[in-house]
Coordinates of C-alpha atoms and ligand atoms in Angstrom, one line a residue:
X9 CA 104.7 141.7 116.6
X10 CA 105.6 142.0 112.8
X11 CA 108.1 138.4 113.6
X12 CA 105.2 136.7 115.0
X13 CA 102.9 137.6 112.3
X14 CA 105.6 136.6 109.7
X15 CA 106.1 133.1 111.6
X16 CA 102.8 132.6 111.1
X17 CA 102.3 133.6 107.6
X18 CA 105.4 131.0 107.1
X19 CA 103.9 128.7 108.7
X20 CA 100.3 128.9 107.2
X21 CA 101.9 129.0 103.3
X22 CA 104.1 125.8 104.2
X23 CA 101.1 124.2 105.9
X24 CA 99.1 124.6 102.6
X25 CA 101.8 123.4 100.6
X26 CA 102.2 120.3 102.3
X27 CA 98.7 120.1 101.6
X28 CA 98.4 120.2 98.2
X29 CA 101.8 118.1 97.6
X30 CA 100.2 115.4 100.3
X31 CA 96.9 115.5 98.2
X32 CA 97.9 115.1 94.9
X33 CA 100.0 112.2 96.3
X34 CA 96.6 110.7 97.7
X35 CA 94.7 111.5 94.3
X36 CA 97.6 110.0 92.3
X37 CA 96.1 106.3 93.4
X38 CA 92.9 107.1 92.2
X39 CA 94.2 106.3 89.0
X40 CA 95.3 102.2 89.8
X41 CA 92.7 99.9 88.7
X42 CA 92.8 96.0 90.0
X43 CA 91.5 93.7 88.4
X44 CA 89.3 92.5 91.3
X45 CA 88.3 93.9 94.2
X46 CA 90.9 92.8 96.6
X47 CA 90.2 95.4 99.8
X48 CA 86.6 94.1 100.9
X49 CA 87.7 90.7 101.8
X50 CA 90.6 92.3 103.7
X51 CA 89.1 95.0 105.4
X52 CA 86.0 92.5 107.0
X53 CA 88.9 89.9 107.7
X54 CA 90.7 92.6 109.8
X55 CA 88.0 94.8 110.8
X56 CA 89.4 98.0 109.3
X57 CA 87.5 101.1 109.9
X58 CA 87.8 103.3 107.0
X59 CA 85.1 102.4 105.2
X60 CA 83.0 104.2 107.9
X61 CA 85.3 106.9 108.8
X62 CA 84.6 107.8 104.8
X63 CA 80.7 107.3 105.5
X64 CA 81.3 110.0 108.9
X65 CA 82.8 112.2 106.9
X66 CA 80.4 112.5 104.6
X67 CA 77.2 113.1 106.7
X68 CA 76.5 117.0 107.6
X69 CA 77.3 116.3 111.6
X70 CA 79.4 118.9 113.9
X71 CA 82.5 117.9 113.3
X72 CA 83.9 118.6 116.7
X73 CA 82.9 115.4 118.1
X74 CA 84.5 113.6 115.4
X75 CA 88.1 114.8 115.4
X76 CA 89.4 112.6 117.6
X77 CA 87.2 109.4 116.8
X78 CA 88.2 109.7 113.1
X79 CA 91.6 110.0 113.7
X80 CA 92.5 106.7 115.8
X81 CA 90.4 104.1 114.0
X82 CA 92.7 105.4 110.6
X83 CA 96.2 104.7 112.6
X84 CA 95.0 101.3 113.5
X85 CA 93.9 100.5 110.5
X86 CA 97.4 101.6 109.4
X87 CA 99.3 99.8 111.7
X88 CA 97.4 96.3 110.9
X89 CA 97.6 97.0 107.0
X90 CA 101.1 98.1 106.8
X91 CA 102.0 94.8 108.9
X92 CA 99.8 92.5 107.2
X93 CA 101.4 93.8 103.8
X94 CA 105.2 93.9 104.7
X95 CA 104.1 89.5 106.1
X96 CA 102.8 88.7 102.8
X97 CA 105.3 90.6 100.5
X98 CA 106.8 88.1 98.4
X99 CA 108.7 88.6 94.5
X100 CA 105.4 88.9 92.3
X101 CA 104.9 92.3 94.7
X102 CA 107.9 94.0 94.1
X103 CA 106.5 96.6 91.1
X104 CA 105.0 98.2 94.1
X105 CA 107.4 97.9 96.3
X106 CA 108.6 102.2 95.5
X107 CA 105.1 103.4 95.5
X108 CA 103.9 101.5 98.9
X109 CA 107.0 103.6 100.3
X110 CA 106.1 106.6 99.1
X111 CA 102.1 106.5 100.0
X112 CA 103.3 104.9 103.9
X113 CA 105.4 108.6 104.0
X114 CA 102.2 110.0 102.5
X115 CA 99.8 108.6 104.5
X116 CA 102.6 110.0 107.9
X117 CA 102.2 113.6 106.4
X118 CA 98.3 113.3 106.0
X119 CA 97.9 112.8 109.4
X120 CA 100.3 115.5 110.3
X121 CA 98.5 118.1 108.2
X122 CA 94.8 116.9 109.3
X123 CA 96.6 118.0 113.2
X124 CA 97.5 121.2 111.6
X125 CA 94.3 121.8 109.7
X126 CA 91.5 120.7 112.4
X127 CA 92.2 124.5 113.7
X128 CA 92.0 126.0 110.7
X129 CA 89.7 125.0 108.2
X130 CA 86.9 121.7 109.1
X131 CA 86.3 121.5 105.0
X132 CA 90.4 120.7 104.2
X133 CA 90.3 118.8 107.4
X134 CA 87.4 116.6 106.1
X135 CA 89.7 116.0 102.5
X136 CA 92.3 115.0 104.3
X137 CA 90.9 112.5 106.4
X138 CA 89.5 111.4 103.0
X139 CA 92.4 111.1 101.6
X140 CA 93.7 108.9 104.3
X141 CA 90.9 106.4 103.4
X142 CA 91.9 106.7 99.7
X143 CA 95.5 105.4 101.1
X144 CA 94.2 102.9 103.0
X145 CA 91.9 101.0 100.5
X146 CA 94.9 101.0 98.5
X147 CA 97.1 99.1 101.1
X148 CA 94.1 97.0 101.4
X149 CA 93.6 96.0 98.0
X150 CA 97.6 95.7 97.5
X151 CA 97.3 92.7 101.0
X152 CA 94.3 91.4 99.4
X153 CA 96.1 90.9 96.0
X154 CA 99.3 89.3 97.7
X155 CA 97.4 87.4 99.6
X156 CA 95.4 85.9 96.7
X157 CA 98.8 85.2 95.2
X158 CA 99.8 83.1 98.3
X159 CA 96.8 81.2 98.6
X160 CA 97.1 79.9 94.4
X161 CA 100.2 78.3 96.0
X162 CA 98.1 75.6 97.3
X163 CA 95.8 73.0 95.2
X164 CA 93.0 72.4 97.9
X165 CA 92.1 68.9 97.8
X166 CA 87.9 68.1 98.9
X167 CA 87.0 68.2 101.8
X168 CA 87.1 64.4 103.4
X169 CA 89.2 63.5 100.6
X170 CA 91.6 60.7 101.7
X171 CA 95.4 61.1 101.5
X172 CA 95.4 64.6 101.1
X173 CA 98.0 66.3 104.5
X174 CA 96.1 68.5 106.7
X175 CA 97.7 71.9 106.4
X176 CA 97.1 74.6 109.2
X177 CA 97.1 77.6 106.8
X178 CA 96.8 81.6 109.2
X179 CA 93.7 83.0 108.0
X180 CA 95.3 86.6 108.0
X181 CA 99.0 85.9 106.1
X182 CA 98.2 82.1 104.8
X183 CA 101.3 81.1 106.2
X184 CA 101.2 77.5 106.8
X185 CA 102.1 75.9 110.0
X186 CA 105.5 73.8 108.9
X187 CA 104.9 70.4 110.0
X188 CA 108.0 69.8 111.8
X189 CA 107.3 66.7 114.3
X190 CA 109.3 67.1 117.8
X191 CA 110.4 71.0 117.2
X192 CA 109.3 74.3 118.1
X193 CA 106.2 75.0 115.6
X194 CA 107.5 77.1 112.6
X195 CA 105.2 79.1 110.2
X196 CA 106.8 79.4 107.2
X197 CA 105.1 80.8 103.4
X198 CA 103.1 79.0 100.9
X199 CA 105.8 79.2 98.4
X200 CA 108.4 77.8 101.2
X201 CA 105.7 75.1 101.7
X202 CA 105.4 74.0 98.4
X203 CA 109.3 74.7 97.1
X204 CA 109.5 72.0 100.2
X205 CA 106.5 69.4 99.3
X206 CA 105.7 70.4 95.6
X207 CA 102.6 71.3 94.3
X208 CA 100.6 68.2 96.2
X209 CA 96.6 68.4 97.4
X210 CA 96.7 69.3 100.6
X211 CA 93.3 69.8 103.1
X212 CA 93.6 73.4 104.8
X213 CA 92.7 74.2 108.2
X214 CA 92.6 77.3 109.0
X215 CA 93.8 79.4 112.8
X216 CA 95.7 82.3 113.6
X217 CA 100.0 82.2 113.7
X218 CA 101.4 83.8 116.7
X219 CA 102.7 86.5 114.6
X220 CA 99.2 87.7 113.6
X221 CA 97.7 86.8 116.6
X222 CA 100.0 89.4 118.2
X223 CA 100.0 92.2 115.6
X224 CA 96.4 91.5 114.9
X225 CA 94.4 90.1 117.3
X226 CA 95.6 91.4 120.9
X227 CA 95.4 95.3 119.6
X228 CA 91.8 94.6 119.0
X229 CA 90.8 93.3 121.9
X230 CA 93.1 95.6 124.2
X231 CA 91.4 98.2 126.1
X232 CA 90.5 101.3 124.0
X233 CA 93.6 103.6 124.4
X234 CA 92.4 107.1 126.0
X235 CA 94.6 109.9 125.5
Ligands
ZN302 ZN1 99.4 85.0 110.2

């Protein structure tokens, strides 16, 4: 009886020590200011579902019929953000390169303490799913900032202008389809495109590279997973 009761005790002092380490981790973003606001753009484009999982959180409802709804929409947003920004990473990123590590290992033990904590207390449970968000705008701001980056490649001639090359540019990663006439079609970046064809106007037309479609697209409109 007295082994049990230590185990638990163990367990219980770890748990809230993963906690608080996994907080202050979350918190320590609160901190990093952009200069724009790079996430909004990002998180319509891609659907992401934290902004509302923060609004959920927030109203006074019983939170048993929440746990599970709260939970999935944060890993999918995760899995599309951390895909979308390892695709766009390019050598202006690379400051953040350390940090995006650490907050993708924090983000893995958020969600392992919000399993642990659903049982035990609904209030910690509710911070932790909050801090998940916190995580998550971050990853979004960081896509929307590479992103931006990418897209300055280009200098976007008129619309109807004449001479200017029509470019298929994915609207998710702004790689641009590489016009190579009798091959396979290859997407390749914006600063592969231009260290190819200079800095010339070019008209963009915008669709969706198999790469996003699959990592992007398909999981969204796949059945919803039931487990
Ligand atoms: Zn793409």
């Amino acid at each position: 009886m007295s082994a049990v009761f230590i185990s638990l005790f163990i367990l219980g002092a770890s748990v809230a020590a993963l906690a608080v380490w996994v907080h202050a981790a979350g918190q320590a973003i609160d901190g990093v200011r952009f200069e724009q606001d790079y996430s909004a753009p990002v998180a319509r484009a891609l659907q992401l579902q934290y902004a509302g999982v923060r609004q959920a959180l927030l109203s006074e409802g019983p939170i048993s019929g929440m746990k599970r709804k709260l939970l999935a929409p944060l890993e999918s947003d995760y899995r599309a953000l951390t895909y979308l920004m390892q695709r766009v990473s390019c050598s202006r990123s690379g400051p953040y390169a350390n940090k995006l590590r650490l907050l993708r290992l924090d983000f893995q033990l958020l969600r392992l303490s919000a399993a642990a904590l659903r049982l035990v207390s609904p209030q910690a449970w509710r911070a932790t799913l909050g801090d998940m968000t916190q995580v998550l705008e971050y990853f979004a701001q960081v896509a929307g900032q590479r992103l931006q980056a990418s897209a300055n490649v280009f200098a976007v001639a008129p619309v109807g202008s004449a001479g200017a090359p029509l470019l298929g540019i994915c609207s998710y990663c702004h790689y641009v389809r590489s016009p190579a006439a009798g091959s396979a079609e290859r997407w390749i970046t914006s600063d592969s495109y231009r260290q190819r064809n200079g800095t010339t106007e070019v008209v963009l037309s915008h669709g969706i590279c198999p790469d996003c479609f699959d990592h992007l697209v398909k999981p969204t409109s796949a059945p919803p997973d039931i487990r």
